[in-house]
Amino acid sequence: MASGSASALTAVLDEPALPPDVRDRAAIQYARVPHRSPDRLADLVRDDRLGAEARGEARLALGTMLVRRPGSVVAGQTELALAVADLGEARAARAMAVLADPSLGTRPVADHREWAEKALRVSDDPALLAAVRATLVHTADHELPELVRRSPGGPRLADAHLTVARALCSAGHPGRARAHLRTARTLSHENAGVGLELLLDWCTGRWTGLAERAEARLDTLPDAAEAALVRARLAVAAGEWATAETWFPRTGVDTPEEAVTPVVLAACACRIRSSLDRDDLAAAEVTADRAADLFRRKENWAWATDVVPAVVPAWLRAGRRTEAYDLACELAAVAAHLDAPALIVASHAATAAVCAAEGAHERALDHWDRARQHAARIGAPYLAAGHAENTVRARLHLGDPAAADTLLDVIAQYDELGATRDANRGRLLLRTHGIATHTRRWRRDGPRVLSPRERDVADLLSRDRSNQEIADTLLLSCRTVEHHVASVLRKLGVKSRREVALRVRHARQPGTQ
């Protein structure tokens, strides 16, 4: 029968008296056309009138769609595994290629590698082979597959480049990751890998307008999860805890079996640091245990870059020094043998945390500074600033009076990025050590000009924050916040917080002076 559109084939399949061979051919064609309906595919899978091949094609199409849908990863993997049994080797290899992706779900990486090896044995399709070999880069112990380098161009090869790009991003090669992302877009379309682009911009400090871009509606994995991770990270950096908690669930952090593992581990790390920053040690320990369990189940050290440096301090503060020490040592041993600069950063950070907990502040300082240097080489300014802050803390423990000057630079870096909470943590550290230094320059052009701190308060007022929430974000006392709020009202010539919010929101609008 001639090929047709999804709607035309649906009409054919709705015919009750359709001959079995015609129904099978229509079902196979439907499974391969664009704009297929997952509901119709599910109906075909349940249709007892279909032969094995037709049902296998429906399972292949349905499973491929489901694994990219948040909350449906397990169902999709199940359909794909069943499709393998129904299809011939060439078509079954397509299902195997999707099942080879180690980033999906909670099964060990070794299980996904078995699917990859099966696909490599039965397929001779260059684009499919390139896509399968690309999944091996996730473990950071394989060279970039030669097939990806030399395969002919085409939309199907774009997925292989996106897989490699995501692996390189996790490993700490943002420049190489962007190159593969550009290639993928050249081969497919300009919006390919939009979530990855957000992650790369987060990593490399391109934060202007990033929150708004991350809030754009994305419906498929891994892009949707990556966007949610970026938005949650930005909220934590700004001290917007409530906002962060609305985005964390969208990363899959609470349902890892239905999510993208590297994103879940990174979200866990962010949530741990958020809890530690607020001295919520119980919450930090619970998240750390869940993250460590997932990390151990997946058995892939290439994804340790975010999670181990967060789990180690959480366990240290919970009094679990032996576990923290053992994990840091494991990471140090592995990082030396993988092509993953981000793992080197993570290893020094985890080791430094252990040293600091043991009171070995000189050794901690050395490791924090190495972490800072490696993060700077990667081109990760926020990560480098965080480790620079930790070097300052170690230097202050050692009585170095010049550490305050370095801290001023770190605070300036945080301010430039928009990491309000981190900048204010640095200012609190200055106040704690009796260093009263202005960290932001401003001109007193008149009695109604808001100071930098008053602008911070006004911005938070515009986001409907209470005085206590403002105090928590800016690391100030409630009394100090009350003083700033009163000053903002007076200088703006308004009588209510609501009027402040209206003024600030109006000022944010493009073209407003």
Coordinates of C-alpha atoms in Angstrom, one line a residue:
M1 CA 0.0 0.0 0.0
A2 CA 1.2 3.6 -0.6
S3 CA 2.6 5.5 2.3
G4 CA 0.4 8.2 3.9
S5 CA 0.2 10.7 6.6
A6 CA -0.5 9.9 10.2
S7 CA -4.2 11.0 9.9
A8 CA -4.7 9.0 6.7
L9 CA -3.2 5.8 8.2
T10 CA -5.3 6.3 11.3
A11 CA -8.4 6.2 9.1
V12 CA -7.2 3.0 7.5
L13 CA -6.4 1.4 10.8
D14 CA -9.9 2.3 12.1
E15 CA -11.5 0.1 9.4
P16 CA -12.9 -3.0 11.3
A17 CA -12.8 -5.4 8.4
L18 CA -9.2 -4.6 7.3
P19 CA -7.3 -7.7 6.1
P20 CA -4.5 -8.8 8.5
D21 CA -1.7 -8.1 6.1
V22 CA -3.0 -4.7 5.2
R23 CA -3.4 -3.9 8.9
D24 CA 0.1 -4.9 9.6
R25 CA 1.5 -2.8 6.7
A26 CA -0.6 0.2 7.8
A27 CA 0.6 -0.2 11.4
I28 CA 4.3 -0.4 10.4
Q29 CA 3.9 2.7 8.2
Y30 CA 2.1 4.6 11.0
A31 CA 4.9 3.7 13.5
R32 CA 7.4 5.3 11.1
V33 CA 5.6 8.6 10.0
P34 CA 6.0 11.9 11.7
H35 CA 3.4 13.3 14.1
R36 CA 2.5 9.9 15.5
S37 CA 0.2 9.8 18.5
P38 CA 1.5 8.0 21.6
D39 CA -2.1 7.0 22.4
R40 CA -2.6 5.4 19.0
L41 CA 0.8 3.6 19.3
A42 CA -0.3 2.3 22.6
D43 CA -3.5 1.0 21.0
L44 CA -1.5 -0.7 18.3
V45 CA 0.7 -2.4 20.9
R46 CA -2.4 -3.8 22.6
D47 CA -4.0 -4.9 19.3
D48 CA -4.1 -8.7 19.2
R49 CA -4.8 -8.6 15.4
L50 CA -1.3 -7.4 14.6
G51 CA 1.6 -9.6 13.8
A52 CA 4.9 -9.6 15.8
E53 CA 6.8 -7.3 13.4
A54 CA 4.0 -4.7 13.3
R55 CA 3.6 -4.8 17.1
G56 CA 7.4 -4.5 17.4
E57 CA 7.5 -1.4 15.2
A58 CA 4.7 0.1 17.3
R59 CA 6.7 -0.7 20.5
L60 CA 9.8 0.8 19.0
A61 CA 8.1 4.1 18.1
L62 CA 6.2 4.2 21.4
G63 CA 9.3 3.4 23.5
T64 CA 11.4 6.0 21.8
M65 CA 8.8 8.6 22.5
L66 CA 8.3 7.6 26.1
V67 CA 11.9 7.6 27.2
R68 CA 12.0 11.3 26.2
R69 CA 8.9 12.2 28.2
P70 CA 9.4 13.1 31.9
G71 CA 7.9 10.4 34.1
S72 CA 7.8 7.8 31.4
V73 CA 11.3 6.5 31.1
V74 CA 10.7 3.1 32.7
A75 CA 7.7 2.5 30.5
G76 CA 9.6 3.5 27.5
Q77 CA 12.5 1.2 28.3
T78 CA 10.1 -1.7 28.8
E79 CA 8.5 -1.2 25.4
L80 CA 11.9 -1.0 23.7
A81 CA 13.1 -4.2 25.4
L82 CA 9.9 -6.0 24.2
A83 CA 10.4 -4.5 20.7
V84 CA 13.8 -6.2 20.4
A85 CA 12.1 -9.6 20.7
D86 CA 9.6 -8.8 18.0
L87 CA 11.8 -7.2 15.4
G88 CA 14.5 -8.4 13.0
E89 CA 18.1 -7.6 13.9
A90 CA 18.3 -4.4 11.8
R91 CA 15.2 -2.8 13.3
A92 CA 15.9 -4.2 16.8
A93 CA 19.3 -2.5 16.7
R94 CA 17.4 0.8 16.8
A95 CA 15.7 -0.1 20.1
M96 CA 19.1 -1.4 21.4
A97 CA 20.7 2.0 20.5
V98 CA 18.2 3.8 22.8
L99 CA 18.5 1.3 25.6
A100 CA 22.3 1.8 25.4
D101 CA 21.9 5.4 26.7
P102 CA 23.4 5.1 30.3
S103 CA 22.0 8.5 31.4
L104 CA 18.4 7.3 31.5
G105 CA 17.0 5.7 34.7
T106 CA 18.7 4.0 37.6
R107 CA 20.0 0.7 36.0
P108 CA 23.8 0.2 36.2
V109 CA 25.9 1.6 33.3
A110 CA 27.0 -2.0 32.7
D111 CA 23.5 -3.0 31.7
H112 CA 23.4 -0.2 29.1
R113 CA 26.8 -1.2 27.8
E114 CA 25.4 -4.7 27.1
W115 CA 22.7 -3.2 24.9
A116 CA 25.4 -1.2 23.2
E117 CA 27.5 -4.3 22.5
K118 CA 24.5 -6.1 21.1
A119 CA 23.7 -3.3 18.8
L120 CA 27.3 -3.1 17.5
R121 CA 27.2 -6.8 16.7
V122 CA 24.0 -6.8 14.7
S123 CA 24.0 -3.4 12.9
D124 CA 25.9 -2.1 9.9
D125 CA 24.2 1.3 9.8
P126 CA 27.0 3.9 10.2
A127 CA 24.8 6.5 11.8
L128 CA 23.3 4.0 14.3
L129 CA 26.8 2.6 15.1
A130 CA 28.0 6.2 15.7
A131 CA 25.1 6.9 18.0
V132 CA 25.8 3.7 20.0
R133 CA 29.5 4.3 20.3
A134 CA 28.9 7.9 21.4
T135 CA 27.1 6.6 24.5
L136 CA 30.4 5.1 25.6
V137 CA 31.9 8.6 26.0
H138 CA 29.7 9.0 29.1
T139 CA 32.1 6.8 31.1
A140 CA 35.0 9.2 30.3
D141 CA 37.3 6.2 29.7
H142 CA 36.8 6.0 25.9
E143 CA 38.3 8.1 23.1
L144 CA 35.9 10.0 21.0
P145 CA 34.5 7.4 18.6
E146 CA 36.1 7.5 15.2
L147 CA 32.7 6.8 13.7
V148 CA 31.4 10.1 15.0
R149 CA 34.4 11.9 13.5
R150 CA 34.2 10.4 10.0
S151 CA 30.5 9.4 9.5
P152 CA 28.7 11.1 6.7
G153 CA 26.6 14.1 7.8
G154 CA 22.8 13.9 8.3
P155 CA 20.1 14.4 10.9
R156 CA 20.5 11.0 12.3
L157 CA 24.1 11.7 13.2
A158 CA 23.1 14.8 15.2
D159 CA 22.0 12.6 18.1
A160 CA 25.5 11.1 18.3
H161 CA 27.1 14.6 18.5
L162 CA 24.6 15.7 21.2
T163 CA 25.5 12.6 23.2
V164 CA 29.2 13.3 22.9
A165 CA 28.6 17.0 23.8
R166 CA 26.7 16.2 27.0
A167 CA 29.4 13.8 28.1
L168 CA 32.1 16.4 27.4
C169 CA 30.1 19.0 29.3
S170 CA 29.9 16.7 32.4
A171 CA 33.6 15.9 32.1
G172 CA 34.7 19.6 32.1
H173 CA 35.3 20.2 28.4
P174 CA 32.8 23.0 27.7
G175 CA 34.6 24.2 24.6
R176 CA 34.6 20.8 22.9
A177 CA 31.0 20.3 24.0
R178 CA 30.0 23.5 22.3
A179 CA 31.7 22.4 19.1
H180 CA 29.7 19.2 19.0
L181 CA 26.5 21.1 19.8
R182 CA 27.2 23.4 16.8
T183 CA 27.7 20.3 14.6
A184 CA 24.5 18.7 15.9
R185 CA 22.6 21.9 15.0
T186 CA 24.1 22.0 11.6
L187 CA 23.0 18.5 11.0
S188 CA 19.5 18.9 12.4
H189 CA 18.0 22.2 13.6
E190 CA 19.0 25.3 15.5
N191 CA 17.1 24.3 18.7
A192 CA 18.8 20.9 19.0
G193 CA 20.3 20.5 22.5
V194 CA 18.7 23.7 24.0
G195 CA 19.0 22.3 27.5
L196 CA 22.7 21.5 27.0
E197 CA 23.3 25.0 25.8
L198 CA 21.7 26.3 29.0
L199 CA 24.0 24.0 31.1
L200 CA 27.1 25.2 29.1
D201 CA 26.1 28.9 29.7
W202 CA 25.6 28.2 33.4
C203 CA 29.0 26.6 33.6
T204 CA 30.9 29.3 31.7
G205 CA 29.2 32.2 33.5
R206 CA 26.9 33.5 30.8
W207 CA 24.1 34.2 33.2
T208 CA 22.5 37.3 31.7
G209 CA 18.9 36.3 30.7
L210 CA 19.6 32.7 31.6
A211 CA 16.7 32.4 34.0
E212 CA 14.2 33.5 31.5
R213 CA 15.6 31.1 28.9
A214 CA 15.5 28.2 31.3
E215 CA 11.9 28.9 32.1
A216 CA 10.9 28.4 28.5
R217 CA 8.5 25.4 28.2
L218 CA 10.4 22.3 27.3
D219 CA 8.6 18.9 27.2
T220 CA 11.2 16.3 26.3
L221 CA 14.2 14.8 28.1
P222 CA 16.9 15.6 28.6
D223 CA 16.3 19.2 27.6
A224 CA 13.5 19.8 30.1
A225 CA 15.5 18.4 33.0
E226 CA 18.6 20.3 32.1
A227 CA 16.6 23.6 31.9
A228 CA 15.0 22.9 35.3
L229 CA 18.5 22.2 36.8
V230 CA 19.8 25.5 35.5
R231 CA 16.8 27.4 36.9
A232 CA 17.2 25.7 40.3
R233 CA 20.9 26.5 40.4
L234 CA 20.3 30.2 39.6
A235 CA 17.6 30.3 42.3
V236 CA 20.0 28.8 44.9
A237 CA 22.8 31.2 43.9
A238 CA 20.4 34.1 44.5
G239 CA 19.1 32.6 47.8
E240 CA 15.6 32.1 46.4
W241 CA 14.9 28.9 48.2
A242 CA 11.2 28.7 47.5
T243 CA 11.8 29.2 43.8
A244 CA 14.5 26.5 43.8
E245 CA 12.2 24.0 45.4
T246 CA 9.6 24.5 42.7
W247 CA 12.2 23.6 40.1
F248 CA 14.1 20.7 41.8
P249 CA 11.3 18.2 41.2
R250 CA 11.3 19.0 37.5
T251 CA 14.9 17.7 37.4
G252 CA 13.7 14.3 38.4
V253 CA 15.6 14.4 41.7
D254 CA 12.6 12.8 43.5
T255 CA 12.0 10.1 40.8
P256 CA 15.5 9.2 39.5
E257 CA 14.2 6.0 37.9
E258 CA 12.2 8.2 35.5
A259 CA 14.9 10.8 35.0
V260 CA 18.3 11.7 33.5
T261 CA 21.0 10.5 36.0
P262 CA 23.7 13.2 35.5
V263 CA 21.0 15.8 35.9
V264 CA 19.6 14.2 39.0
L265 CA 23.0 13.9 40.6
A266 CA 23.8 17.5 39.8
A267 CA 20.4 18.6 41.3
C268 CA 21.1 16.5 44.4
A269 CA 24.5 18.3 44.8
C270 CA 22.8 21.7 44.4
R271 CA 20.1 20.8 47.0
I272 CA 22.8 19.5 49.4
R273 CA 24.7 22.8 49.2
S274 CA 21.5 24.8 49.6
S275 CA 20.7 22.8 52.8
L276 CA 24.2 23.2 54.2
D277 CA 24.2 26.9 53.5
R278 CA 21.0 27.2 55.7
D279 CA 22.5 24.8 58.3
D280 CA 19.7 22.3 57.6
L281 CA 22.1 19.3 58.3
A282 CA 19.4 16.7 58.4
A283 CA 18.0 17.6 55.0
A284 CA 21.6 17.7 53.6
E285 CA 22.4 14.2 55.0
V286 CA 19.2 12.7 53.6
T287 CA 19.8 14.1 50.1
A288 CA 23.5 13.0 50.3
D289 CA 22.5 9.5 51.1
R290 CA 20.0 9.3 48.3
A291 CA 22.6 10.8 45.9
A292 CA 25.3 8.4 47.0
D293 CA 22.9 5.4 46.6
L294 CA 22.1 6.4 43.0
F295 CA 25.7 7.1 42.2
R296 CA 26.8 3.7 43.5
R297 CA 23.9 2.0 41.5
K298 CA 24.9 3.6 38.3
E299 CA 28.6 2.8 38.8
N300 CA 30.0 5.7 36.7
W301 CA 32.6 7.9 38.2
A302 CA 32.4 10.3 35.2
W303 CA 29.2 11.7 36.9
A304 CA 31.0 12.3 40.3
T305 CA 31.9 15.9 39.4
D306 CA 29.0 17.6 41.2
V307 CA 27.8 15.1 43.6
V308 CA 30.9 13.8 45.5
P309 CA 32.1 17.3 46.5
A310 CA 28.6 17.9 47.9
V311 CA 28.2 14.5 49.6
V312 CA 31.6 14.6 51.3
P313 CA 31.0 17.8 53.4
A314 CA 27.4 16.7 54.2
W315 CA 28.7 13.5 55.6
L316 CA 31.5 15.3 57.4
R317 CA 29.1 17.7 59.1
A318 CA 26.9 14.7 60.1
G319 CA 29.9 13.1 61.8
R320 CA 30.5 10.4 59.2
R321 CA 34.1 11.1 58.7
T322 CA 35.2 7.6 57.7
E323 CA 32.6 7.4 54.9
A324 CA 33.5 10.9 53.7
Y325 CA 37.2 10.1 53.7
D326 CA 36.8 6.8 51.8
L327 CA 34.6 8.5 49.1
A328 CA 37.2 11.3 48.7
C329 CA 40.0 8.8 48.4
E330 CA 38.1 6.8 45.8
L331 CA 37.5 9.9 43.7
A332 CA 41.1 10.9 43.9
A333 CA 42.2 7.4 42.6
V334 CA 39.8 7.5 39.7
A335 CA 40.2 11.1 38.7
A336 CA 43.9 10.5 37.9
H337 CA 43.1 8.1 35.1
L338 CA 40.2 9.7 33.3
D339 CA 40.1 12.5 30.7
A340 CA 37.8 14.6 32.8
P341 CA 39.2 18.0 34.1
A342 CA 36.0 18.5 36.2
L343 CA 36.8 15.3 38.1
I344 CA 40.2 16.8 39.0
V345 CA 38.4 19.9 40.4
A346 CA 36.0 17.6 42.3
S347 CA 38.7 15.5 43.7
H348 CA 40.7 18.4 45.1
A349 CA 37.5 19.9 46.5
A350 CA 36.5 16.7 48.3
T351 CA 40.0 16.2 49.6
A352 CA 40.1 19.8 50.9
A353 CA 36.8 19.3 52.7
V354 CA 38.2 16.3 54.5
C355 CA 41.5 18.1 55.4
A356 CA 39.6 21.1 56.7
A357 CA 37.4 18.8 58.9
E358 CA 40.6 17.3 60.3
G359 CA 42.0 20.7 61.1
A360 CA 44.7 20.4 58.5
H361 CA 44.1 23.9 57.1
E362 CA 47.4 24.2 55.2
R363 CA 46.6 21.0 53.3
A364 CA 43.0 22.1 52.8
L365 CA 44.3 25.5 51.4
D366 CA 46.5 23.7 48.9
H367 CA 43.7 21.5 47.6
W368 CA 41.2 24.4 47.5
D369 CA 43.6 26.5 45.5
R370 CA 44.3 23.6 43.1
A371 CA 40.5 23.2 42.7
R372 CA 40.3 26.9 42.0
Q373 CA 43.0 26.8 39.4
H374 CA 41.6 23.8 37.5
A375 CA 38.1 25.4 37.6
A376 CA 39.5 28.5 36.1
R377 CA 41.3 26.6 33.4
I378 CA 38.0 24.9 32.5
G379 CA 36.4 28.3 32.1
A380 CA 34.0 27.8 35.0
P381 CA 33.9 31.2 36.8
Y382 CA 31.2 30.4 39.4
L383 CA 32.9 27.1 40.3
A384 CA 36.3 28.9 40.5
A385 CA 34.8 31.7 42.7
G386 CA 33.4 29.1 45.1
H387 CA 36.8 27.4 45.5
A388 CA 38.5 30.8 45.8
E389 CA 36.1 31.6 48.7
N390 CA 37.1 28.3 50.4
T391 CA 40.8 29.3 50.0
V392 CA 40.0 32.5 51.8
R393 CA 38.3 30.6 54.7
A394 CA 41.4 28.4 55.0
R395 CA 43.7 31.4 55.0
L396 CA 41.6 33.1 57.7
H397 CA 41.9 30.0 59.8
L398 CA 45.7 30.3 59.4
G399 CA 45.6 33.9 60.4
D400 CA 46.4 35.4 57.0
P401 CA 45.3 39.1 57.2
A402 CA 45.7 39.5 53.4
A403 CA 42.9 37.0 52.8
A404 CA 40.3 39.8 53.0
D405 CA 41.6 41.4 49.8
T406 CA 41.1 38.1 48.0
L407 CA 37.6 37.8 49.5
L408 CA 36.7 41.3 48.1
D409 CA 37.6 40.0 44.6
V410 CA 35.5 36.9 45.1
I411 CA 32.5 38.9 46.2
A412 CA 32.9 41.1 43.1
Q413 CA 32.9 38.0 40.9
Y414 CA 29.7 36.7 42.6
D415 CA 28.1 40.1 42.1
E416 CA 29.0 40.2 38.5
L417 CA 27.5 36.8 37.9
G418 CA 24.4 37.6 39.9
A419 CA 25.1 35.1 42.7
T420 CA 23.4 37.3 45.4
R421 CA 23.4 34.7 48.1
D422 CA 27.1 33.8 47.6
A423 CA 28.1 37.4 47.5
N424 CA 26.3 38.1 50.8
R425 CA 27.9 35.1 52.4
G426 CA 31.2 36.6 51.6
R427 CA 30.1 40.0 53.1
L428 CA 29.0 38.1 56.2
L429 CA 32.4 36.6 56.4
L430 CA 34.0 40.0 56.2
R431 CA 31.7 41.3 59.0
T432 CA 32.4 38.3 61.1
H433 CA 36.2 39.1 61.0
G434 CA 35.6 42.7 61.7
I435 CA 36.4 43.9 58.2
A436 CA 34.1 46.8 57.4
T437 CA 34.8 47.3 53.7
H438 CA 32.4 48.4 51.0
T439 CA 32.4 45.7 48.3
R440 CA 30.3 47.7 45.8
R441 CA 31.0 51.2 44.5
W442 CA 28.1 53.6 44.2
R443 CA 27.6 57.3 43.9
R444 CA 25.5 59.4 46.3
D445 CA 23.9 61.5 43.6
G446 CA 21.2 62.6 46.0
P447 CA 19.2 61.8 49.1
R448 CA 16.8 59.5 47.1
V449 CA 19.4 57.3 45.5
L450 CA 19.3 53.7 46.7
S451 CA 22.5 52.2 48.0
P452 CA 23.5 48.8 46.6
R453 CA 22.1 47.0 49.7
E454 CA 18.9 49.0 49.4
R455 CA 18.6 47.9 45.8
D456 CA 19.0 44.3 46.9
V457 CA 16.2 44.8 49.4
A458 CA 13.9 46.5 46.9
D459 CA 14.5 43.7 44.4
L460 CA 13.4 41.1 47.0
L461 CA 10.4 43.2 48.0
S462 CA 9.4 43.2 44.3
R463 CA 9.4 39.4 44.5
D464 CA 7.0 39.4 47.5
R465 CA 9.6 38.3 50.0
S466 CA 8.9 38.8 53.7
N467 CA 11.5 40.5 56.0
Q468 CA 12.6 37.1 57.3
E469 CA 13.1 35.8 53.8
I470 CA 15.0 38.9 52.9
A471 CA 17.2 38.5 56.0
D472 CA 17.9 34.9 55.1
T473 CA 18.8 35.7 51.6
L474 CA 21.0 38.7 52.4
L475 CA 22.4 37.1 55.6
L476 CA 21.3 40.1 57.7
S477 CA 19.3 40.4 60.9
C478 CA 15.6 41.2 60.7
R479 CA 16.2 44.5 62.5
T480 CA 18.7 45.5 59.8
V481 CA 16.2 44.5 57.1
E482 CA 13.5 46.6 58.7
H483 CA 15.8 49.6 58.6
H484 CA 16.6 49.0 54.9
V485 CA 12.9 48.6 54.0
A486 CA 12.0 51.8 55.8
S487 CA 14.9 53.6 53.9
V488 CA 13.7 52.2 50.6
L489 CA 10.1 53.4 51.2
R490 CA 11.4 56.9 52.2
K491 CA 13.7 57.3 49.2
L492 CA 11.2 56.1 46.7
G493 CA 8.5 58.3 48.2
V494 CA 6.0 55.4 48.6
K495 CA 4.0 54.2 51.5
S496 CA 3.8 50.4 51.0
R497 CA 5.8 47.4 49.9
R498 CA 3.4 46.8 47.1
E499 CA 4.2 50.2 45.6
V500 CA 7.9 49.4 45.9
A501 CA 7.2 46.2 43.9
L502 CA 5.4 48.1 41.2
R503 CA 8.2 50.5 40.9
V504 CA 10.9 47.9 40.6
R505 CA 8.9 45.7 38.2
H506 CA 8.3 48.7 36.0
A507 CA 12.0 49.6 36.0
R508 CA 12.8 46.0 34.8
Q509 CA 10.8 46.4 31.7
P510 CA 12.8 46.9 28.5
G511 CA 13.2 50.5 27.5
T512 CA 12.5 51.9 30.9
Q513 CA 14.9 54.4 32.2

